[in-house]
Amino acid sequence: MDGSIGGNIFAAHDFGKLELVHDDGSRELEDILIYDIIKNAIHEYAFEPYENIIINDLEDCSVELLSYRAKNKDLIIYDSWSEEEDSGRYSSNIAFDGNEIFTLLADKVAGTEVKKDSRIYRLVKKVTYGETIGYRLTDLTYAGDLILGAGSTITQMLDAIVKLLGEFEYFYDLEGRFVF
């Protein structure tokens, strides 16, 4: 895989993206899962059969933190319920600066409840520019470009993935299987 016996790349190749061509001729780049990048690169360039490739502890998805990016426009997250409902049943909402509910809760401390028009509003959090406001699950793909030029080796590609993920390694076990 280091180029001494196999694993050489003979032309520039982007391991992290797949170009899709639609019926109408439009093109789209799709990110490839890191799991699939490793499996297919080892199979194609190091000539390992799929049954000899073992990939451990690598998930298909990851958590992406979301930051609030609106400048000069704060946001509040609040819960609300009617007086007739049990306070255990509520809906979470958001309100932007200038909204009536925002004005009602903006100067309050988190956890404060305010009653208005037979509804109760509880401030969960006031959010300003740059704060983390949540997360979303996303496919675990390579962040950035994973392009290698002619003469590069598969070990260079694997090293880039290990550097991105941290705390991973790759090797051949005593039975000759590739383990990541």
GROMACS .gro file of N, CA and C in nm:
model
  540
    1MET      N    1   0.082  -0.120   0.000
    1MET     CA    2   0.000   0.000   0.000
    1MET      C    3   0.086   0.126   0.000
    2ASP      N    4   0.212   0.111   0.035
    2ASP     CA    5   0.300   0.229   0.040
    2ASP      C    6   0.370   0.254  -0.092
    3GLY      N    7   0.336   0.178  -0.194
    3GLY     CA    8   0.393   0.197  -0.326
    3GLY      C    9   0.505   0.101  -0.358
    4SER      N   10   0.557   0.030  -0.260
    4SER     CA   11   0.668  -0.062  -0.286
    4SER      C   12   0.621  -0.185  -0.364
    5ILE      N   13   0.501  -0.233  -0.336
    5ILE     CA   14   0.446  -0.347  -0.409
    5ILE      C   15   0.316  -0.309  -0.477
    6GLY      N   16   0.232  -0.234  -0.410
    6GLY     CA   17   0.104  -0.191  -0.465
    6GLY      C   18   0.058  -0.067  -0.393
    7GLY      N   19  -0.054  -0.017  -0.431
    7GLY     CA   20  -0.109   0.100  -0.363
    7GLY      C   21  -0.075   0.231  -0.430
    8ASN      N   22  -0.013   0.226  -0.550
    8ASN     CA   23   0.018   0.350  -0.622
    8ASN      C   24  -0.104   0.405  -0.693
    9ILE      N   25  -0.111   0.536  -0.699
    9ILE     CA   26  -0.218   0.603  -0.772
    9ILE      C   27  -0.154   0.660  -0.898
   10PHE      N   28  -0.206   0.624  -1.014
   10PHE     CA   29  -0.143   0.659  -1.140
   10PHE      C   30  -0.195   0.787  -1.202
   11ALA      N   31  -0.305   0.840  -1.151
   11ALA     CA   32  -0.360   0.967  -1.199
   11ALA      C   33  -0.428   1.035  -1.082
   12ALA      N   34  -0.443   1.166  -1.091
   12ALA     CA   35  -0.509   1.240  -0.982
   12ALA      C   36  -0.648   1.181  -0.959
   13HIS      N   37  -0.683   1.167  -0.832
   13HIS     CA   38  -0.812   1.105  -0.798
   13HIS      C   39  -0.869   1.170  -0.673
   14ASP      N   40  -0.999   1.199  -0.676
   14ASP     CA   41  -1.069   1.253  -0.560
   14ASP      C   42  -1.142   1.138  -0.492
   15PHE      N   43  -1.090   1.095  -0.378
   15PHE     CA   44  -1.148   0.981  -0.307
   15PHE      C   45  -1.275   1.017  -0.231
   16GLY      N   46  -1.295   1.144  -0.201
   16GLY     CA   47  -1.405   1.185  -0.116
   16GLY      C   48  -1.534   1.222  -0.187
   17LYS      N   49  -1.531   1.233  -0.319
   17LYS     CA   50  -1.649   1.279  -0.392
   17LYS      C   51  -1.678   1.186  -0.510
   18LEU      N   52  -1.804   1.178  -0.543
   18LEU     CA   53  -1.850   1.102  -0.658
   18LEU      C   54  -1.931   1.197  -0.745
   19GLU      N   55  -1.897   1.204  -0.873
   19GLU     CA   56  -1.970   1.292  -0.963
   19GLU      C   57  -2.087   1.216  -1.025
   20LEU      N   58  -2.207   1.269  -1.002
   20LEU     CA   59  -2.327   1.209  -1.059
   20LEU      C   60  -2.372   1.290  -1.179
   21VAL      N   61  -2.405   1.223  -1.287
   21VAL     CA   62  -2.457   1.290  -1.406
   21VAL      C   63  -2.603   1.248  -1.420
   22HIS      N   64  -2.693   1.345  -1.416
   22HIS     CA   65  -2.837   1.317  -1.424
   22HIS      C   66  -2.881   1.304  -1.569
   23ASP      N   67  -3.002   1.253  -1.589
   23ASP     CA   68  -3.056   1.234  -1.723
   23ASP      C   69  -3.061   1.363  -1.803
   24ASP      N   70  -3.084   1.476  -1.735
   24ASP     CA   71  -3.092   1.604  -1.806
   24ASP      C   72  -2.955   1.665  -1.834
   25GLY      N   73  -2.847   1.593  -1.799
   25GLY     CA   74  -2.712   1.641  -1.825
   25GLY      C   75  -2.650   1.721  -1.712
   26SER      N   76  -2.729   1.753  -1.612
   26SER     CA   77  -2.674   1.828  -1.498
   26SER      C   78  -2.584   1.737  -1.416
   27ARG      N   79  -2.488   1.799  -1.351
   27ARG     CA   80  -2.391   1.724  -1.271
   27ARG      C   81  -2.400   1.765  -1.125
   28GLU      N   82  -2.370   1.670  -1.039
   28GLU     CA   83  -2.376   1.694  -0.895
   28GLU      C   84  -2.265   1.614  -0.828
   29LEU      N   85  -2.198   1.676  -0.731
   29LEU     CA   86  -2.097   1.605  -0.653
   29LEU      C   87  -2.161   1.552  -0.526
   30GLU      N   88  -2.139   1.425  -0.499
   30GLU     CA   89  -2.193   1.363  -0.379
   30GLU      C   90  -2.076   1.317  -0.292
   31ASP      N   91  -2.082   1.348  -0.163
   31ASP     CA   92  -1.978   1.305  -0.070
   31ASP      C   93  -1.991   1.155  -0.045
   32ILE      N   94  -1.877   1.089  -0.033
   32ILE     CA   95  -1.873   0.945  -0.008
   32ILE      C   96  -1.845   0.922   0.140
   33LEU      N   97  -1.913   0.826   0.200
   33LEU     CA   98  -1.888   0.791   0.340
   33LEU      C   99  -1.743   0.748   0.359
   34ILE      N  100  -1.682   0.786   0.471
   34ILE     CA  101  -1.543   0.748   0.499
   34ILE      C  102  -1.529   0.596   0.499
   35TYR      N  103  -1.626   0.526   0.554
   35TYR     CA  104  -1.625   0.380   0.554
   35TYR      C  105  -1.608   0.326   0.412
   36ASP      N  106  -1.686   0.380   0.318
   36ASP     CA  107  -1.680   0.335   0.179
   36ASP      C  108  -1.550   0.376   0.111
   37ILE      N  109  -1.498   0.494   0.146
   37ILE     CA  110  -1.370   0.539   0.089
   37ILE      C  111  -1.261   0.437   0.124
   38ILE      N  112  -1.253   0.401   0.251
   38ILE     CA  113  -1.149   0.308   0.297
   38ILE      C  114  -1.166   0.172   0.229
   39LYS      N  115  -1.287   0.118   0.237
   39LYS     CA  116  -1.314  -0.016   0.183
   39LYS      C  117  -1.282  -0.024   0.034
   40ASN      N  118  -1.330   0.073  -0.043
   40ASN     CA  119  -1.311   0.067  -0.187
   40ASN      C  120  -1.168   0.099  -0.229
   41ALA      N  121  -1.101   0.190  -0.159
   41ALA     CA  122  -0.962   0.222  -0.194
   41ALA      C  123  -0.870   0.103  -0.167
   42ILE      N  124  -0.890   0.036  -0.054
   42ILE     CA  125  -0.808  -0.081  -0.022
   42ILE      C  126  -0.835  -0.193  -0.122
   43HIS      N  127  -0.958  -0.209  -0.160
   43HIS     CA  128  -0.993  -0.313  -0.258
   43HIS      C  129  -0.934  -0.282  -0.396
   44GLU      N  130  -0.952  -0.159  -0.443
   44GLU     CA  131  -0.910  -0.123  -0.579
   44GLU      C  132  -0.760  -0.102  -0.594
   45TYR      N  133  -0.697  -0.036  -0.498
   45TYR     CA  134  -0.557   0.003  -0.515
   45TYR      C  135  -0.459  -0.088  -0.442
   46ALA      N  136  -0.501  -0.153  -0.335
   46ALA     CA  137  -0.412  -0.246  -0.264
   46ALA      C  138  -0.448  -0.391  -0.298
   47PHE      N  139  -0.547  -0.407  -0.385
   47PHE     CA  140  -0.586  -0.537  -0.438
   47PHE      C  141  -0.628  -0.637  -0.330
   48GLU      N  142  -0.690  -0.586  -0.225
   48GLU     CA  143  -0.741  -0.673  -0.119
   48GLU      C  144  -0.885  -0.711  -0.150
   49PRO      N  145  -0.920  -0.839  -0.138
   49PRO     CA  146  -1.060  -0.876  -0.154
   49PRO      C  147  -1.142  -0.817  -0.039
   50TYR      N  148  -1.268  -0.788  -0.066
   50TYR     CA  149  -1.354  -0.726   0.035
   50TYR      C  150  -1.358  -0.806   0.165
   51GLU      N  151  -1.356  -0.939   0.154
   51GLU     CA  152  -1.365  -1.020   0.275
   51GLU      C  153  -1.238  -1.011   0.362
   52ASN      N  154  -1.131  -0.952   0.309
   52ASN     CA  155  -1.006  -0.934   0.384
   52ASN      C  156  -0.996  -0.794   0.446
   53ILE      N  157  -1.099  -0.714   0.433
   53ILE     CA  158  -1.096  -0.577   0.484
   53ILE      C  159  -1.189  -0.568   0.605
   54ILE      N  160  -1.131  -0.532   0.719
   54ILE     CA  161  -1.208  -0.520   0.844
   54ILE      C  162  -1.201  -0.374   0.890
   55ILE      N  163  -1.316  -0.312   0.903
   55ILE     CA  164  -1.322  -0.173   0.950
   55ILE      C  165  -1.399  -0.173   1.081
   56ASN      N  166  -1.331  -0.136   1.188
   56ASN     CA  167  -1.389  -0.139   1.323
   56ASN      C  168  -1.423   0.001   1.373
   57ASP      N  169  -1.529   0.009   1.451
   57ASP     CA  170  -1.563   0.130   1.528
   57ASP      C  171  -1.575   0.257   1.445
   58LEU      N  172  -1.618   0.245   1.322
   58LEU     CA  173  -1.637   0.362   1.237
   58LEU      C  174  -1.784   0.371   1.200
   59GLU      N  175  -1.849   0.474   1.249
   59GLU     CA  176  -1.993   0.493   1.226
   59GLU      C  177  -2.019   0.550   1.087
   60ASP      N  178  -2.143   0.536   1.041
   60ASP     CA  179  -2.185   0.596   0.914
   60ASP      C  180  -2.222   0.742   0.931
   61CYS      N  181  -2.255   0.782   1.054
   61CYS     CA  182  -2.300   0.919   1.075
   61CYS      C  183  -2.222   0.985   1.188
   62SER      N  184  -2.231   1.115   1.191
   62SER     CA  185  -2.166   1.192   1.297
   62SER      C  186  -2.260   1.304   1.339
   63VAL      N  187  -2.220   1.375   1.443
   63VAL     CA  188  -2.300   1.486   1.493
   63VAL      C  189  -2.232   1.616   1.451
   64GLU      N  190  -2.308   1.702   1.387
   64GLU     CA  191  -2.257   1.833   1.346
   64GLU      C  192  -2.320   1.939   1.435
   65LEU      N  193  -2.234   2.015   1.503
   65LEU     CA  194  -2.285   2.123   1.588
   65LEU      C  195  -2.332   2.238   1.501
   66LEU      N  196  -2.442   2.299   1.540
   66LEU     CA  197  -2.498   2.411   1.465
   66LEU      C  198  -2.476   2.539   1.544
   67SER      N  199  -2.425   2.640   1.476
   67SER     CA  200  -2.402   2.770   1.538
   67SER      C  201  -2.502   2.870   1.484
   68TYR      N  202  -2.543   2.962   1.571
   68TYR     CA  203  -2.634   3.068   1.530
   68TYR      C  204  -2.552   3.175   1.460
   69ARG      N  205  -2.585   3.208   1.335
   69ARG     CA  206  -2.502   3.296   1.254
   69ARG      C  207  -2.567   3.429   1.217
   70ALA      N  208  -2.684   3.462   1.267
   70ALA     CA  209  -2.748   3.589   1.232
   70ALA      C  210  -2.688   3.700   1.318
   71LYS      N  211  -2.626   3.796   1.253
   71LYS     CA  212  -2.565   3.908   1.326
   71LYS      C  213  -2.671   4.012   1.359
   72ASN      N  214  -2.658   4.073   1.476
   72ASN     CA  215  -2.746   4.181   1.521
   72ASN      C  216  -2.893   4.140   1.529
   73LYS      N  217  -2.920   4.012   1.544
   73LYS     CA  218  -3.059   3.966   1.557
   73LYS      C  219  -3.059   3.844   1.647
   74ASP      N  220  -3.085   3.867   1.776
   74ASP     CA  221  -3.085   3.758   1.872
   74ASP      C  222  -3.207   3.669   1.852
   75LEU      N  223  -3.204   3.556   1.917
   75LEU     CA  224  -3.307   3.454   1.905
   75LEU      C  225  -3.334   3.401   2.045
   76ILE      N  226  -3.458   3.367   2.073
   76ILE     CA  227  -3.487   3.297   2.198
   76ILE      C  228  -3.555   3.165   2.166
   77ILE      N  229  -3.529   3.069   2.251
   77ILE     CA  230  -3.596   2.939   2.244
   77ILE      C  231  -3.687   2.935   2.366
   78TYR      N  232  -3.815   2.905   2.344
   78TYR     CA  233  -3.909   2.906   2.455
   78TYR      C  234  -4.008   2.791   2.443
   79ASP      N  235  -4.066   2.753   2.555
   79ASP     CA  236  -4.173   2.654   2.561
   79ASP      C  237  -4.302   2.729   2.588
   80SER      N  238  -4.413   2.675   2.540
   80SER     CA  239  -4.542   2.738   2.569
   80SER      C  240  -4.650   2.631   2.583
   81TRP      N  241  -4.750   2.663   2.664
   81TRP     CA  242  -4.866   2.577   2.683
   81TRP      C  243  -4.981   2.663   2.733
   82SER      N  244  -5.102   2.613   2.716
   82SER     CA  245  -5.218   2.688   2.764
   82SER      C  246  -5.242   2.654   2.911
   83GLU      N  247  -5.320   2.738   2.977
   83GLU     CA  248  -5.350   2.715   3.119
   83GLU      C  249  -5.423   2.583   3.140
   84GLU      N  250  -5.501   2.539   3.041
   84GLU     CA  251  -5.577   2.415   3.054
   84GLU      C  252  -5.488   2.292   3.040
   85GLU      N  253  -5.377   2.304   2.971
   85GLU     CA  254  -5.287   2.191   2.949
   85GLU      C  255  -5.196   2.171   3.069
   86ASP      N  256  -5.152   2.051   3.084
   86ASP     CA  257  -5.052   2.019   3.186
   86ASP      C  258  -4.919   2.079   3.140
   87SER      N  259  -4.841   2.134   3.232
   87SER     CA  260  -4.714   2.197   3.194
   87SER      C  261  -4.614   2.095   3.141
   88GLY      N  262  -4.642   1.966   3.157
   88GLY     CA  263  -4.556   1.862   3.102
   88GLY      C  264  -4.575   1.845   2.952
   89ARG      N  265  -4.684   1.902   2.899
   89ARG     CA  266  -4.712   1.896   2.756
   89ARG      C  267  -4.697   2.035   2.698
   90TYR      N  268  -4.591   2.058   2.628
   90TYR     CA  269  -4.566   2.191   2.573
   90TYR      C  270  -4.501   2.179   2.437
   91SER      N  271  -4.498   2.289   2.367
   91SER     CA  272  -4.429   2.291   2.238
   91SER      C  273  -4.312   2.387   2.248
   92SER      N  274  -4.199   2.347   2.192
   92SER     CA  275  -4.082   2.434   2.189
   92SER      C  276  -4.087   2.518   2.063
   93ASN      N  277  -4.053   2.644   2.076
   93ASN     CA  278  -4.060   2.737   1.964
   93ASN      C  279  -3.939   2.829   1.967
   94ILE      N  280  -3.926   2.908   1.859
   94ILE     CA  281  -3.823   3.011   1.855
   94ILE      C  282  -3.887   3.143   1.818
   95ALA      N  283  -3.826   3.250   1.860
   95ALA     CA  284  -3.873   3.383   1.823
   95ALA      C  285  -3.751   3.471   1.801
   96PHE      N  286  -3.757   3.553   1.697
   96PHE     CA  287  -3.648   3.643   1.664
   96PHE      C  288  -3.671   3.780   1.725
   97ASP      N  289  -3.564   3.854   1.736
   97ASP     CA  290  -3.568   3.991   1.787
   97ASP      C  291  -3.675   4.070   1.711
   98GLY      N  292  -3.760   4.138   1.784
   98GLY     CA  293  -3.868   4.215   1.723
   98GLY      C  294  -4.002   4.146   1.733
   99ASN      N  295  -4.003   4.016   1.751
   99ASN     CA  296  -4.126   3.940   1.767
   99ASN      C  297  -4.188   3.970   1.903
  100GLU      N  298  -4.322   3.966   1.913
  100GLU     CA  299  -4.391   3.998   2.038
  100GLU      C  300  -4.347   3.907   2.154
  101ILE      N  301  -4.333   3.779   2.128
  101ILE     CA  302  -4.291   3.685   2.233
  101ILE      C  303  -4.146   3.713   2.272
  102PHE      N  304  -4.063   3.748   2.174
  102PHE     CA  305  -3.924   3.782   2.206
  102PHE      C  306  -3.920   3.899   2.303
  103THR      N  307  -3.999   4.001   2.274
  103THR     CA  308  -4.003   4.120   2.361
  103THR      C  309  -4.051   4.082   2.501
  104LEU      N  310  -4.145   3.991   2.510
  104LEU     CA  311  -4.200   3.947   2.638
  104LEU      C  312  -4.096   3.875   2.724
  105LEU      N  313  -4.007   3.798   2.660
  105LEU     CA  314  -3.915   3.712   2.735
  105LEU      C  315  -3.768   3.755   2.731
  106ALA      N  316  -3.732   3.849   2.645
  106ALA     CA  317  -3.591   3.880   2.618
  106ALA      C  318  -3.511   3.918   2.742
  107ASP      N  319  -3.570   3.990   2.834
  107ASP     CA  320  -3.494   4.036   2.951
  107ASP      C  321  -3.506   3.941   3.070
  108LYS      N  322  -3.566   3.825   3.050
  108LYS     CA  323  -3.587   3.729   3.159
  108LYS      C  324  -3.470   3.632   3.170
  109VAL      N  325  -3.464   3.563   3.283
  109VAL     CA  326  -3.363   3.460   3.308
  109VAL      C  327  -3.419   3.326   3.262
  110ALA      N  328  -3.334   3.238   3.210
  110ALA     CA  329  -3.378   3.106   3.165
  110ALA      C  330  -3.457   3.037   3.276
  111GLY      N  331  -3.571   2.979   3.239
  111GLY     CA  332  -3.657   2.911   3.335
  111GLY      C  333  -3.774   2.997   3.382
  112THR      N  334  -3.768   3.128   3.356
  112THR     CA  335  -3.874   3.219   3.397
  112THR      C  336  -4.000   3.193   3.314
  113GLU      N  337  -4.116   3.192   3.383
  113GLU     CA  338  -4.244   3.173   3.315
  113GLU      C  339  -4.322   3.303   3.317
  114VAL      N  340  -4.385   3.335   3.203
  114VAL     CA  341  -4.466   3.456   3.190
  114VAL      C  342  -4.600   3.415   3.132
  115LYS      N  343  -4.711   3.470   3.188
  115LYS     CA  344  -4.845   3.439   3.140
  115LYS      C  345  -4.895   3.555   3.054
  116LYS      N  346  -4.955   3.519   2.939
  116LYS     CA  347  -5.013   3.620   2.850
  116LYS      C  348  -5.124   3.553   2.769
  117ASP      N  349  -5.243   3.613   2.774
  117ASP     CA  350  -5.357   3.564   2.696
  117ASP      C  351  -5.382   3.414   2.715
  118SER      N  352  -5.392   3.369   2.837
  118SER     CA  353  -5.419   3.231   2.877
  118SER      C  354  -5.313   3.130   2.830
  119ARG      N  355  -5.198   3.179   2.789
  119ARG     CA  356  -5.086   3.090   2.756
  119ARG      C  357  -4.971   3.122   2.850
  120ILE      N  358  -4.894   3.021   2.879
  120ILE     CA  359  -4.777   3.038   2.964
  120ILE      C  360  -4.654   3.016   2.877
  121TYR      N  361  -4.560   3.106   2.888
  121TYR     CA  362  -4.436   3.101   2.811
  121TYR      C  363  -4.318   3.087   2.907
  122ARG      N  364  -4.229   2.993   2.879
  122ARG     CA  365  -4.111   2.973   2.963
  122ARG      C  366  -3.987   2.989   2.876
  123LEU      N  367  -3.898   3.080   2.917
  123LEU     CA  368  -3.773   3.102   2.845
  123LEU      C  369  -3.679   2.984   2.867
  124VAL      N  370  -3.634   2.925   2.759
  124VAL     CA  371  -3.537   2.815   2.767
  124VAL      C  372  -3.396   2.871   2.753
  125LYS      N  373  -3.376   2.954   2.649
  125LYS     CA  374  -3.243   3.008   2.625
  125LYS      C  375  -3.250   3.128   2.532
  126LYS      N  376  -3.167   3.228   2.559
  126LYS     CA  377  -3.149   3.339   2.467
  126LYS      C  378  -3.019   3.314   2.392
  127VAL      N  379  -3.023   3.325   2.260
  127VAL     CA  380  -2.910   3.289   2.176
  127VAL      C  381  -2.860   3.413   2.103
  128THR      N  382  -2.728   3.430   2.102
  128THR     CA  383  -2.667   3.539   2.028
  128THR      C  384  -2.572   3.482   1.923
  129TYR      N  385  -2.522   3.569   1.837
  129TYR     CA  386  -2.435   3.530   1.727
  129TYR      C  387  -2.318   3.443   1.775
  130GLY      N  388  -2.296   3.331   1.706
  130GLY     CA  389  -2.182   3.245   1.733
  130GLY      C  390  -2.206   3.135   1.834
  131GLU      N  391  -2.316   3.139   1.907
  131GLU     CA  392  -2.342   3.035   2.007
  131GLU      C  393  -2.388   2.905   1.940
  132THR      N  394  -2.354   2.794   2.003
  132THR     CA  395  -2.403   2.665   1.957
  132THR      C  396  -2.548   2.651   2.001
  133ILE      N  397  -2.635   2.620   1.905
  133ILE     CA  398  -2.778   2.612   1.936
  133ILE      C  399  -2.836   2.473   1.916
  134GLY      N  400  -2.754   2.379   1.879
  134GLY     CA  401  -2.806   2.245   1.861
  134GLY      C  402  -2.712   2.161   1.777
  135TYR      N  403  -2.764   2.054   1.725
  135TYR     CA  404  -2.685   1.964   1.642
  135TYR      C  405  -2.777   1.895   1.544
  136ARG      N  406  -2.714   1.833   1.446
  136ARG     CA  407  -2.789   1.749   1.354
  136ARG      C  408  -2.702   1.629   1.319
  137LEU      N  409  -2.766   1.519   1.290
  137LEU     CA  410  -2.694   1.401   1.245
  137LEU      C  411  -2.664   1.418   1.098
  138THR      N  412  -2.544   1.382   1.059
  138THR     CA  413  -2.503   1.396   0.921
  138THR      C  414  -2.417   1.276   0.883
  139ASP      N  415  -2.405   1.250   0.754
  139ASP     CA  416  -2.320   1.141   0.708
  139ASP      C  417  -2.176   1.169   0.748
  140LEU      N  418  -2.102   1.065   0.784
  140LEU     CA  419  -1.961   1.079   0.819
  140LEU      C  420  -1.879   1.073   0.690
  141THR      N  421  -1.851   1.190   0.635
  141THR     CA  422  -1.774   1.203   0.512
  141THR      C  423  -1.646   1.280   0.542
  142TYR      N  424  -1.555   1.282   0.447
  142TYR     CA  425  -1.428   1.352   0.466
  142TYR      C  426  -1.453   1.502   0.455
  143ALA      N  427  -1.410   1.576   0.556
  143ALA     CA  428  -1.428   1.722   0.556
  143ALA      C  429  -1.316   1.784   0.473
  144GLY      N  430  -1.350   1.839   0.360
  144GLY     CA  431  -1.250   1.897   0.271
  144GLY      C  432  -1.230   1.809   0.150
  145ASP      N  433  -1.117   1.829   0.084
  145ASP     CA  434  -1.087   1.753  -0.037
  145ASP      C  435  -0.990   1.641  -0.004
  146LEU      N  436  -1.017   1.524  -0.054
  146LEU     CA  437  -0.930   1.408  -0.037
  146LEU      C  438  -0.878   1.370  -0.176
  147ILE      N  439  -0.805   1.463  -0.235
  147ILE     CA  440  -0.753   1.446  -0.371
  147ILE      C  441  -0.606   1.411  -0.362
  148LEU      N  442  -0.568   1.303  -0.428
  148LEU     CA  443  -0.428   1.263  -0.435
  148LEU      C  444  -0.383   1.268  -0.579
  149GLY      N  445  -0.259   1.308  -0.600
  149GLY     CA  446  -0.205   1.318  -0.734
  149GLY      C  447  -0.136   1.190  -0.778
  150ALA      N  448  -0.098   1.188  -0.905
  150ALA     CA  449  -0.025   1.074  -0.959
  150ALA      C  450   0.103   1.054  -0.878
  151GLY      N  451   0.133   0.927  -0.848
  151GLY     CA  452   0.252   0.895  -0.770
  151GLY      C  453   0.226   0.887  -0.621
  152SER      N  454   0.109   0.933  -0.577
  152SER     CA  455   0.073   0.922  -0.436
  152SER      C  456   0.041   0.776  -0.404
  153THR      N  457   0.030   0.747  -0.275
  153THR     CA  458   0.001   0.609  -0.235
  153THR      C  459  -0.125   0.605  -0.149
  154ILE      N  460  -0.180   0.486  -0.137
  154ILE     CA  461  -0.299   0.466  -0.054
  154ILE      C  462  -0.269   0.498   0.091
  155THR      N  463  -0.148   0.472   0.137
  155THR     CA  464  -0.115   0.504   0.277
  155THR      C  465  -0.125   0.654   0.303
  156GLN      N  466  -0.095   0.737   0.204
  156GLN     CA  467  -0.111   0.882   0.221
  156GLN      C  468  -0.258   0.917   0.240
  157MET      N  469  -0.345   0.851   0.165
  157MET     CA  470  -0.489   0.875   0.180
  157MET      C  471  -0.537   0.827   0.317
  158LEU      N  472  -0.492   0.710   0.359
  158LEU     CA  473  -0.532   0.657   0.490
  158LEU      C  474  -0.479   0.746   0.603
  159ASP      N  475  -0.357   0.796   0.589
  159ASP     CA  476  -0.300   0.886   0.690
  159ASP      C  477  -0.384   1.014   0.703
  160ALA      N  478  -0.434   1.066   0.591
  160ALA     CA  479  -0.519   1.186   0.595
  160ALA      C  480  -0.649   1.157   0.670
  161ILE      N  481  -0.706   1.040   0.648
  161ILE     CA  482  -0.830   1.002   0.718
  161ILE      C  483  -0.803   0.984   0.868
  162VAL      N  484  -0.693   0.917   0.902
  162VAL     CA  485  -0.657   0.897   1.043
  162VAL      C  486  -0.636   1.032   1.111
  163LYS      N  487  -0.571   1.124   1.042
  163LYS     CA  488  -0.548   1.258   1.098
  163LYS      C  489  -0.681   1.329   1.124
  164LEU      N  490  -0.776   1.315   1.032
  164LEU     CA  491  -0.907   1.377   1.049
  164LEU      C  492  -0.983   1.314   1.166
  165LEU      N  493  -0.983   1.182   1.175
  165LEU     CA  494  -1.061   1.112   1.277
  165LEU      C  495  -0.993   1.111   1.413
  166GLY      N  496  -0.860   1.103   1.414
  166GLY     CA  497  -0.786   1.090   1.540
  166GLY      C  498  -0.811   0.954   1.603
  167GLU      N  499  -0.720   0.906   1.684
  167GLU     CA  500  -0.734   0.781   1.760
  167GLU      C  501  -0.773   0.660   1.675
  168PHE      N  502  -0.740   0.660   1.548
  168PHE     CA  503  -0.759   0.543   1.462
  168PHE      C  504  -0.623   0.500   1.410
  169GLU      N  505  -0.614   0.376   1.368
  169GLU     CA  506  -0.492   0.325   1.308
  169GLU      C  507  -0.531   0.219   1.206
  170TYR      N  508  -0.436   0.182   1.123
  170TYR     CA  509  -0.461   0.075   1.027
  170TYR      C  510  -0.337  -0.014   1.022
  171PHE      N  511  -0.361  -0.143   0.992
  171PHE     CA  512  -0.251  -0.240   0.990
  171PHE      C  513  -0.301  -0.369   0.926
  172TYR      N  514  -0.208  -0.460   0.903
  172TYR     CA  515  -0.243  -0.596   0.862
  172TYR      C  516  -0.228  -0.685   0.984
  173ASP      N  517  -0.327  -0.770   1.011
  173ASP     CA  518  -0.318  -0.860   1.127
  173ASP      C  519  -0.236  -0.985   1.090
  174LEU      N  520  -0.221  -1.077   1.184
  174LEU     CA  521  -0.138  -1.196   1.163
  174LEU      C  522  -0.193  -1.289   1.055
  175GLU      N  523  -0.323  -1.279   1.028
  175GLU     CA  524  -0.382  -1.361   0.920
  175GLU      C  525  -0.379  -1.291   0.785
  176GLY      N  526  -0.316  -1.174   0.778
  176GLY     CA  527  -0.303  -1.103   0.652
  176GLY      C  528  -0.424  -1.019   0.613
  177ARG      N  529  -0.513  -0.993   0.708
  177ARG     CA  530  -0.631  -0.911   0.680
  177ARG      C  531  -0.599  -0.764   0.710
  178PHE      N  532  -0.652  -0.675   0.628
  178PHE     CA  533  -0.635  -0.532   0.652
  178PHE      C  534  -0.736  -0.489   0.758
  179VAL      N  535  -0.689  -0.421   0.862
  179VAL     CA  536  -0.775  -0.376   0.972
  179VAL      C  537  -0.761  -0.225   0.986
  180PHE      N  538  -0.874  -0.157   0.988
  180PHE     CA  539  -0.876  -0.012   1.015
  180PHE      C  540  -0.952   0.008   1.143
   0.00000   0.00000   0.00000
